[in-house]
Amino acid sequence: MPQLQHLVDYSNDLLRVGEIVDWPNALNGLQIENSGTVTRIGATVDASTRTIDAAIEHGINFLIVHHGLFWPGLQPIAGGRRRMLERAFQNDVALYSVHLPLDVHSVLGNNAQLAGAMGIENTEPFFEQKGQCVGLKMKTQLSRADLAGKLEQSLGGAVKVFAFGPERTETIGLITGGAGSEIYAVAREGIDTFITGEAPHWAAVAAEELGINLLLGGHYATETFGVKALAAHLSDRFDLPWEFLDYPTGL
């Protein structure tokens, strides 16, 4: 069986974890170490008590997440957090978290995977943050209704459409997750249709003022793609079974 460190080192190199600057609470890489052996890979969006418990139930001892243990900031190791860590230690579960390096990966990333699922090609990186382009831009003429339909089919759920831009798209911007608050900056890059996961209330008003389409697919739903793609890749590379643990937040 492959050793934990082999998977961690390979993933860190593949995703350029040491090179890509992220928000401090992301703490990309290995967040919980196990005894060293990996027999089954799991993928889920968020580190939480229920995803750790699900990993234990499914015999997973290497769990990949997009939002790790420290995403909410410094918290005391007490109550539910203490029980979660205790369960992970007792059941030898390793936790590997990867945020922005997974968002921006040109093949395995959330943006690339979602664009591929929608059948959109000829994308190019756009919207720089933390020294990296965190989204994709594409010049594609699609009806707004067709685009929304493709997005809903790819996500397997409803999409909220604020139809204030052209009925037929010219330039689409895609940033998975919670990038709706960047709508003004996105519009300045010539985007007429912006796809993201979630947005604050005022972004809907801004979309009308700016005259652009805003499509919200859900923060969780748009960020399931990267962890699945990474787990599948590691499964092939290291000949290990994997599965996705689906625990949507409703956001």
PDB file of C-alpha atoms in Angstrom:
ATOM      1  CA  MET A   1       0.000   0.000   0.000  1.00  0.00           C
ATOM      2  CA  PRO A   2       1.233   3.540  -0.733  1.00  0.00           C
ATOM      3  CA  GLN A   3       2.392   5.587   2.182  1.00  0.00           C
ATOM      4  CA  LEU A   4       0.711   8.810   3.207  1.00  0.00           C
ATOM      5  CA  GLN A   5       3.792  10.894   2.509  1.00  0.00           C
ATOM      6  CA  HIS A   6       3.895   9.669  -1.117  1.00  0.00           C
ATOM      7  CA  LEU A   7       0.371  10.953  -1.744  1.00  0.00           C
ATOM      8  CA  VAL A   8       1.026  14.222   0.061  1.00  0.00           C
ATOM      9  CA  ASP A   9       4.306  14.954  -1.748  1.00  0.00           C
ATOM     10  CA  TYR A  10       2.818  14.040  -5.123  1.00  0.00           C
ATOM     11  CA  SER A  11      -0.293  16.172  -4.549  1.00  0.00           C
ATOM     12  CA  ASN A  12       1.728  19.137  -3.298  1.00  0.00           C
ATOM     13  CA  ASP A  13       3.908  19.041  -6.415  1.00  0.00           C
ATOM     14  CA  LEU A  14       0.996  18.474  -8.788  1.00  0.00           C
ATOM     15  CA  LEU A  15      -0.977  21.408  -7.390  1.00  0.00           C
ATOM     16  CA  ARG A  16       2.032  23.672  -6.698  1.00  0.00           C
ATOM     17  CA  VAL A  17       0.963  24.030  -3.083  1.00  0.00           C
ATOM     18  CA  GLY A  18       4.279  25.586  -2.080  1.00  0.00           C
ATOM     19  CA  GLU A  19       4.103  28.224  -4.833  1.00  0.00           C
ATOM     20  CA  ILE A  20       0.525  29.475  -4.768  1.00  0.00           C
ATOM     21  CA  VAL A  21      -0.306  32.117  -2.176  1.00  0.00           C
ATOM     22  CA  ASP A  22      -3.666  31.573  -0.487  1.00  0.00           C
ATOM     23  CA  TRP A  23      -5.661  33.015   2.374  1.00  0.00           C
ATOM     24  CA  PRO A  24      -3.873  32.146   5.647  1.00  0.00           C
ATOM     25  CA  ASN A  25      -6.696  30.020   7.025  1.00  0.00           C
ATOM     26  CA  ALA A  26      -6.555  27.719   4.003  1.00  0.00           C
ATOM     27  CA  LEU A  27      -3.376  26.065   5.342  1.00  0.00           C
ATOM     28  CA  ASN A  28      -3.011  23.988   2.181  1.00  0.00           C
ATOM     29  CA  GLY A  29      -1.571  20.493   2.419  1.00  0.00           C
ATOM     30  CA  LEU A  30      -1.667  17.848   5.111  1.00  0.00           C
ATOM     31  CA  GLN A  31      -3.710  19.034   8.104  1.00  0.00           C
ATOM     32  CA  ILE A  32      -4.053  15.740   9.985  1.00  0.00           C
ATOM     33  CA  GLU A  33      -1.430  13.022   9.764  1.00  0.00           C
ATOM     34  CA  ASN A  34      -2.325   9.362  10.175  1.00  0.00           C
ATOM     35  CA  SER A  35      -0.071   6.401  10.964  1.00  0.00           C
ATOM     36  CA  GLY A  36       1.249   6.410   7.408  1.00  0.00           C
ATOM     37  CA  THR A  37      -0.640   3.867   5.316  1.00  0.00           C
ATOM     38  CA  VAL A  38      -3.430   4.789   2.887  1.00  0.00           C
ATOM     39  CA  THR A  39      -5.930   2.197   1.677  1.00  0.00           C
ATOM     40  CA  ARG A  40      -8.919   4.282   0.545  1.00  0.00           C
ATOM     41  CA  ILE A  41      -9.313   7.884  -0.652  1.00  0.00           C
ATOM     42  CA  GLY A  42     -12.295  10.097   0.078  1.00  0.00           C
ATOM     43  CA  ALA A  43     -13.237  13.478  -1.350  1.00  0.00           C
ATOM     44  CA  THR A  44     -15.596  16.046   0.137  1.00  0.00           C
ATOM     45  CA  VAL A  45     -15.946  19.822   0.087  1.00  0.00           C
ATOM     46  CA  ASP A  46     -15.751  20.678   3.788  1.00  0.00           C
ATOM     47  CA  ALA A  47     -13.924  19.320   6.814  1.00  0.00           C
ATOM     48  CA  SER A  48     -16.521  18.778   9.525  1.00  0.00           C
ATOM     49  CA  THR A  49     -17.590  16.287  12.145  1.00  0.00           C
ATOM     50  CA  ARG A  50     -20.048  14.643   9.789  1.00  0.00           C
ATOM     51  CA  THR A  51     -17.566  14.324   6.914  1.00  0.00           C
ATOM     52  CA  ILE A  52     -14.938  12.853   9.250  1.00  0.00           C
ATOM     53  CA  ASP A  53     -17.575  10.446  10.598  1.00  0.00           C
ATOM     54  CA  ALA A  54     -18.610   9.549   7.047  1.00  0.00           C
ATOM     55  CA  ALA A  55     -14.991   8.851   6.128  1.00  0.00           C
ATOM     56  CA  ILE A  56     -14.697   6.509   9.113  1.00  0.00           C
ATOM     57  CA  GLU A  57     -17.935   4.764   8.181  1.00  0.00           C
ATOM     58  CA  HIS A  58     -16.727   4.221   4.608  1.00  0.00           C
ATOM     59  CA  GLY A  59     -13.268   3.012   5.587  1.00  0.00           C
ATOM     60  CA  ILE A  60     -11.524   6.098   4.200  1.00  0.00           C
ATOM     61  CA  ASN A  61      -8.169   6.988   5.708  1.00  0.00           C
ATOM     62  CA  PHE A  62      -7.108   9.783   3.328  1.00  0.00           C
ATOM     63  CA  LEU A  63      -9.756  12.487   3.079  1.00  0.00           C
ATOM     64  CA  ILE A  64      -9.369  15.352   0.590  1.00  0.00           C
ATOM     65  CA  VAL A  65     -11.259  18.589   1.340  1.00  0.00           C
ATOM     66  CA  HIS A  66     -11.479  22.036  -0.235  1.00  0.00           C
ATOM     67  CA  HIS A  67     -12.238  23.929   2.978  1.00  0.00           C
ATOM     68  CA  GLY A  68     -10.079  22.615   5.785  1.00  0.00           C
ATOM     69  CA  LEU A  69     -10.129  22.602   9.565  1.00  0.00           C
ATOM     70  CA  PHE A  70      -8.890  26.154   9.971  1.00  0.00           C
ATOM     71  CA  TRP A  71     -11.096  27.928   7.412  1.00  0.00           C
ATOM     72  CA  PRO A  72     -13.241  29.579  10.163  1.00  0.00           C
ATOM     73  CA  GLY A  73     -10.103  30.919  11.858  1.00  0.00           C
ATOM     74  CA  LEU A  74      -8.601  30.129  15.229  1.00  0.00           C
ATOM     75  CA  GLN A  75     -10.940  28.066  17.383  1.00  0.00           C
ATOM     76  CA  PRO A  76     -10.399  26.357  20.737  1.00  0.00           C
ATOM     77  CA  ILE A  77     -10.055  22.571  20.662  1.00  0.00           C
ATOM     78  CA  ALA A  78     -13.237  22.041  22.647  1.00  0.00           C
ATOM     79  CA  GLY A  79     -16.740  20.665  22.227  1.00  0.00           C
ATOM     80  CA  GLY A  80     -17.503  19.449  18.710  1.00  0.00           C
ATOM     81  CA  ARG A  81     -14.046  20.335  17.408  1.00  0.00           C
ATOM     82  CA  ARG A  82     -12.360  18.238  20.093  1.00  0.00           C
ATOM     83  CA  ARG A  83     -14.666  15.300  19.320  1.00  0.00           C
ATOM     84  CA  MET A  84     -14.008  15.610  15.596  1.00  0.00           C
ATOM     85  CA  LEU A  85     -10.234  15.532  16.033  1.00  0.00           C
ATOM     86  CA  GLU A  86     -10.479  12.729  18.576  1.00  0.00           C
ATOM     87  CA  ARG A  87     -12.497  10.655  16.095  1.00  0.00           C
ATOM     88  CA  ALA A  88      -9.945  11.282  13.344  1.00  0.00           C
ATOM     89  CA  PHE A  89      -7.031  10.275  15.586  1.00  0.00           C
ATOM     90  CA  GLN A  90      -8.769   7.194  16.950  1.00  0.00           C
ATOM     91  CA  ASN A  91      -9.651   5.963  13.466  1.00  0.00           C
ATOM     92  CA  ASP A  92      -6.382   6.867  11.744  1.00  0.00           C
ATOM     93  CA  VAL A  93      -7.893   9.354   9.264  1.00  0.00           C
ATOM     94  CA  ALA A  94      -5.516  11.686   7.436  1.00  0.00           C
ATOM     95  CA  LEU A  95      -6.911  15.004   6.197  1.00  0.00           C
ATOM     96  CA  TYR A  96      -5.528  16.809   3.148  1.00  0.00           C
ATOM     97  CA  SER A  97      -6.895  20.275   2.379  1.00  0.00           C
ATOM     98  CA  VAL A  98      -6.346  22.253  -0.795  1.00  0.00           C
ATOM     99  CA  HIS A  99      -8.096  25.505  -1.650  1.00  0.00           C
ATOM    100  CA  LEU A 100      -6.780  28.010  -4.211  1.00  0.00           C
ATOM    101  CA  PRO A 101      -4.206  25.614  -5.718  1.00  0.00           C
ATOM    102  CA  LEU A 102      -7.107  23.338  -6.623  1.00  0.00           C
ATOM    103  CA  ASP A 103      -9.339  26.161  -7.881  1.00  0.00           C
ATOM    104  CA  VAL A 104      -6.720  27.329 -10.370  1.00  0.00           C
ATOM    105  CA  HIS A 105      -5.320  24.016 -11.654  1.00  0.00           C
ATOM    106  CA  SER A 106      -5.658  23.946 -15.429  1.00  0.00           C
ATOM    107  CA  VAL A 107      -6.941  20.350 -15.544  1.00  0.00           C
ATOM    108  CA  LEU A 108      -8.148  19.242 -12.101  1.00  0.00           C
ATOM    109  CA  GLY A 109      -9.344  22.626 -10.891  1.00  0.00           C
ATOM    110  CA  ASN A 110     -12.917  23.544 -10.034  1.00  0.00           C
ATOM    111  CA  ASN A 111     -13.104  26.105 -12.823  1.00  0.00           C
ATOM    112  CA  ALA A 112     -11.598  23.845 -15.474  1.00  0.00           C
ATOM    113  CA  GLN A 113     -13.728  20.882 -14.479  1.00  0.00           C
ATOM    114  CA  LEU A 114     -16.972  22.882 -14.424  1.00  0.00           C
ATOM    115  CA  ALA A 115     -16.217  24.501 -17.784  1.00  0.00           C
ATOM    116  CA  GLY A 116     -15.512  21.038 -19.203  1.00  0.00           C
ATOM    117  CA  ALA A 117     -18.747  19.649 -17.760  1.00  0.00           C
ATOM    118  CA  MET A 118     -20.627  22.457 -19.522  1.00  0.00           C
ATOM    119  CA  GLY A 119     -18.890  21.659 -22.806  1.00  0.00           C
ATOM    120  CA  ILE A 120     -17.189  25.060 -22.937  1.00  0.00           C
ATOM    121  CA  GLU A 121     -13.757  25.110 -24.543  1.00  0.00           C
ATOM    122  CA  ASN A 122     -11.121  27.675 -25.496  1.00  0.00           C
ATOM    123  CA  THR A 123     -10.939  29.157 -22.031  1.00  0.00           C
ATOM    124  CA  GLU A 124      -8.241  31.474 -20.741  1.00  0.00           C
ATOM    125  CA  PRO A 125      -7.279  32.455 -17.179  1.00  0.00           C
ATOM    126  CA  PHE A 126      -8.619  35.740 -15.850  1.00  0.00           C
ATOM    127  CA  PHE A 127      -9.177  37.756 -12.671  1.00  0.00           C
ATOM    128  CA  GLU A 128      -5.978  37.925 -10.668  1.00  0.00           C
ATOM    129  CA  GLN A 129      -5.956  37.509  -6.898  1.00  0.00           C
ATOM    130  CA  LYS A 130      -3.057  36.546  -4.664  1.00  0.00           C
ATOM    131  CA  GLY A 131      -0.781  36.630  -7.720  1.00  0.00           C
ATOM    132  CA  GLN A 132      -2.843  34.008  -9.594  1.00  0.00           C
ATOM    133  CA  CYS A 133      -5.694  34.159 -12.077  1.00  0.00           C
ATOM    134  CA  VAL A 134      -8.498  32.533 -10.105  1.00  0.00           C
ATOM    135  CA  GLY A 135     -11.111  32.252 -12.855  1.00  0.00           C
ATOM    136  CA  LEU A 136     -11.618  31.415 -16.506  1.00  0.00           C
ATOM    137  CA  LYS A 137     -12.840  33.632 -19.335  1.00  0.00           C
ATOM    138  CA  MET A 138     -14.325  32.371 -22.562  1.00  0.00           C
ATOM    139  CA  LYS A 139     -15.683  34.021 -25.680  1.00  0.00           C
ATOM    140  CA  THR A 140     -18.753  31.955 -26.473  1.00  0.00           C
ATOM    141  CA  GLN A 141     -21.992  32.889 -28.161  1.00  0.00           C
ATOM    142  CA  LEU A 142     -24.760  31.081 -26.333  1.00  0.00           C
ATOM    143  CA  SER A 143     -28.271  32.062 -25.496  1.00  0.00           C
ATOM    144  CA  ARG A 144     -28.624  32.928 -21.844  1.00  0.00           C
ATOM    145  CA  ALA A 145     -31.249  30.207 -21.466  1.00  0.00           C
ATOM    146  CA  ASP A 146     -29.000  27.567 -23.035  1.00  0.00           C
ATOM    147  CA  LEU A 147     -26.117  28.583 -20.795  1.00  0.00           C
ATOM    148  CA  ALA A 148     -28.279  28.368 -17.681  1.00  0.00           C
ATOM    149  CA  GLY A 149     -29.499  24.951 -18.814  1.00  0.00           C
ATOM    150  CA  LYS A 150     -25.947  23.682 -19.305  1.00  0.00           C
ATOM    151  CA  LEU A 151     -24.979  24.968 -15.874  1.00  0.00           C
ATOM    152  CA  GLU A 152     -27.978  23.359 -14.194  1.00  0.00           C
ATOM    153  CA  GLN A 153     -27.283  20.038 -15.896  1.00  0.00           C
ATOM    154  CA  SER A 154     -23.614  20.143 -14.867  1.00  0.00           C
ATOM    155  CA  LEU A 155     -24.432  20.993 -11.257  1.00  0.00           C
ATOM    156  CA  GLY A 156     -27.439  18.738 -10.947  1.00  0.00           C
ATOM    157  CA  GLY A 157     -29.532  21.488  -9.424  1.00  0.00           C
ATOM    158  CA  ALA A 158     -31.239  24.826  -9.868  1.00  0.00           C
ATOM    159  CA  VAL A 159     -29.361  27.971 -10.879  1.00  0.00           C
ATOM    160  CA  LYS A 160     -30.374  31.495  -9.904  1.00  0.00           C
ATOM    161  CA  VAL A 161     -30.282  33.759 -12.958  1.00  0.00           C
ATOM    162  CA  PHE A 162     -30.222  37.552 -12.796  1.00  0.00           C
ATOM    163  CA  ALA A 163     -30.878  38.326 -16.447  1.00  0.00           C
ATOM    164  CA  PHE A 164     -29.625  41.884 -16.800  1.00  0.00           C
ATOM    165  CA  GLY A 165     -27.109  41.345 -19.597  1.00  0.00           C
ATOM    166  CA  PRO A 166     -27.391  40.364 -23.253  1.00  0.00           C
ATOM    167  CA  GLU A 167     -29.758  37.538 -24.167  1.00  0.00           C
ATOM    168  CA  ARG A 168     -26.904  36.081 -26.208  1.00  0.00           C
ATOM    169  CA  THR A 169     -23.546  35.941 -24.444  1.00  0.00           C
ATOM    170  CA  GLU A 170     -20.281  37.215 -25.857  1.00  0.00           C
ATOM    171  CA  THR A 171     -17.772  36.910 -23.007  1.00  0.00           C
ATOM    172  CA  ILE A 172     -18.396  34.649 -20.015  1.00  0.00           C
ATOM    173  CA  GLY A 173     -16.449  34.790 -16.760  1.00  0.00           C
ATOM    174  CA  LEU A 174     -16.387  31.784 -14.433  1.00  0.00           C
ATOM    175  CA  ILE A 175     -15.142  31.774 -10.836  1.00  0.00           C
ATOM    176  CA  THR A 176     -16.409  28.911  -8.692  1.00  0.00           C
ATOM    177  CA  GLY A 177     -17.256  29.384  -5.026  1.00  0.00           C
ATOM    178  CA  GLY A 178     -18.193  32.709  -3.472  1.00  0.00           C
ATOM    179  CA  ALA A 179     -16.906  35.332  -5.892  1.00  0.00           C
ATOM    180  CA  GLY A 180     -20.107  37.316  -6.336  1.00  0.00           C
ATOM    181  CA  SER A 181     -18.762  40.253  -4.344  1.00  0.00           C
ATOM    182  CA  GLU A 182     -16.191  40.769  -7.119  1.00  0.00           C
ATOM    183  CA  ILE A 183     -18.874  41.629  -9.683  1.00  0.00           C
ATOM    184  CA  TYR A 184     -17.685  45.189 -10.294  1.00  0.00           C
ATOM    185  CA  ALA A 185     -14.091  44.110 -10.876  1.00  0.00           C
ATOM    186  CA  VAL A 186     -15.243  41.233 -13.077  1.00  0.00           C
ATOM    187  CA  ALA A 187     -17.350  43.586 -15.203  1.00  0.00           C
ATOM    188  CA  ARG A 188     -14.317  45.826 -15.739  1.00  0.00           C
ATOM    189  CA  GLU A 189     -12.657  42.914 -17.523  1.00  0.00           C
ATOM    190  CA  GLY A 190     -15.264  42.980 -20.274  1.00  0.00           C
ATOM    191  CA  ILE A 191     -17.445  40.158 -18.948  1.00  0.00           C
ATOM    192  CA  ASP A 192     -21.108  40.291 -19.972  1.00  0.00           C
ATOM    193  CA  THR A 193     -22.120  37.063 -18.189  1.00  0.00           C
ATOM    194  CA  PHE A 194     -20.672  36.076 -14.804  1.00  0.00           C
ATOM    195  CA  ILE A 195     -20.994  32.544 -13.392  1.00  0.00           C
ATOM    196  CA  THR A 196     -20.102  31.922  -9.754  1.00  0.00           C
ATOM    197  CA  GLY A 197     -21.409  30.031  -6.756  1.00  0.00           C
ATOM    198  CA  GLU A 198     -22.870  32.625  -4.430  1.00  0.00           C
ATOM    199  CA  ALA A 199     -23.084  36.380  -4.029  1.00  0.00           C
ATOM    200  CA  PRO A 200     -24.179  38.962  -1.463  1.00  0.00           C
ATOM    201  CA  HIS A 201     -27.596  40.555  -1.907  1.00  0.00           C
ATOM    202  CA  TRP A 202     -26.179  43.761  -3.319  1.00  0.00           C
ATOM    203  CA  ALA A 203     -24.510  41.906  -6.200  1.00  0.00           C
ATOM    204  CA  ALA A 204     -27.930  41.329  -7.779  1.00  0.00           C
ATOM    205  CA  VAL A 205     -28.501  45.099  -7.739  1.00  0.00           C
ATOM    206  CA  ALA A 206     -25.008  45.636  -9.142  1.00  0.00           C
ATOM    207  CA  ALA A 207     -25.672  43.197 -11.992  1.00  0.00           C
ATOM    208  CA  GLU A 208     -28.603  45.339 -13.120  1.00  0.00           C
ATOM    209  CA  GLU A 209     -26.592  48.555 -12.829  1.00  0.00           C
ATOM    210  CA  LEU A 210     -23.724  47.022 -14.779  1.00  0.00           C
ATOM    211  CA  GLY A 211     -25.961  45.432 -17.408  1.00  0.00           C
ATOM    212  CA  ILE A 212     -24.488  41.938 -17.047  1.00  0.00           C
ATOM    213  CA  ASN A 213     -25.962  38.499 -16.477  1.00  0.00           C
ATOM    214  CA  LEU A 214     -25.235  36.921 -13.086  1.00  0.00           C
ATOM    215  CA  LEU A 215     -25.683  33.157 -12.700  1.00  0.00           C
ATOM    216  CA  LEU A 216     -25.369  31.641  -9.230  1.00  0.00           C
ATOM    217  CA  GLY A 217     -24.980  27.864  -9.046  1.00  0.00           C
ATOM    218  CA  GLY A 218     -24.280  27.521  -5.322  1.00  0.00           C
ATOM    219  CA  HIS A 219     -20.985  27.743  -3.460  1.00  0.00           C
ATOM    220  CA  TYR A 220     -21.005  24.061  -2.536  1.00  0.00           C
ATOM    221  CA  ALA A 221     -22.228  22.773  -5.897  1.00  0.00           C
ATOM    222  CA  THR A 222     -19.609  24.631  -7.915  1.00  0.00           C
ATOM    223  CA  GLU A 223     -16.789  23.353  -5.704  1.00  0.00           C
ATOM    224  CA  THR A 224     -17.455  19.620  -5.772  1.00  0.00           C
ATOM    225  CA  PHE A 225     -15.557  19.211  -9.041  1.00  0.00           C
ATOM    226  CA  GLY A 226     -11.961  19.741  -7.964  1.00  0.00           C
ATOM    227  CA  VAL A 227     -11.887  17.357  -5.006  1.00  0.00           C
ATOM    228  CA  LYS A 228     -13.520  14.664  -7.162  1.00  0.00           C
ATOM    229  CA  ALA A 229     -11.008  15.175  -9.957  1.00  0.00           C
ATOM    230  CA  LEU A 230      -8.034  15.092  -7.588  1.00  0.00           C
ATOM    231  CA  ALA A 231      -9.291  11.945  -5.843  1.00  0.00           C
ATOM    232  CA  ALA A 232      -9.879  10.209  -9.180  1.00  0.00           C
ATOM    233  CA  HIS A 233      -6.409  11.207 -10.370  1.00  0.00           C
ATOM    234  CA  LEU A 234      -4.742   9.896  -7.201  1.00  0.00           C
ATOM    235  CA  SER A 235      -6.824   6.724  -7.447  1.00  0.00           C
ATOM    236  CA  ASP A 236      -5.413   6.047 -10.920  1.00  0.00           C
ATOM    237  CA  ARG A 237      -1.887   7.061  -9.958  1.00  0.00           C
ATOM    238  CA  PHE A 238      -1.677   4.987  -6.769  1.00  0.00           C
ATOM    239  CA  ASP A 239      -4.186   2.212  -7.574  1.00  0.00           C
ATOM    240  CA  LEU A 240      -6.493   3.019  -4.681  1.00  0.00           C
ATOM    241  CA  PRO A 241     -10.305   3.060  -4.485  1.00  0.00           C
ATOM    242  CA  TRP A 242     -12.008   6.411  -3.926  1.00  0.00           C
ATOM    243  CA  GLU A 243     -15.447   7.865  -3.353  1.00  0.00           C
ATOM    244  CA  PHE A 244     -17.137  11.222  -2.966  1.00  0.00           C
ATOM    245  CA  LEU A 245     -18.880  12.094   0.282  1.00  0.00           C
ATOM    246  CA  ASP A 246     -21.744  14.418  -0.620  1.00  0.00           C
ATOM    247  CA  TYR A 247     -22.789  16.742   2.223  1.00  0.00           C
ATOM    248  CA  PRO A 248     -24.261  19.903   0.657  1.00  0.00           C
ATOM    249  CA  THR A 249     -24.706  22.967   2.819  1.00  0.00           C
ATOM    250  CA  GLY A 250     -27.588  24.391   0.816  1.00  0.00           C
ATOM    251  CA  LEU A 251     -25.505  27.475  -0.053  1.00  0.00           C
TER     252      LEU A 251
END
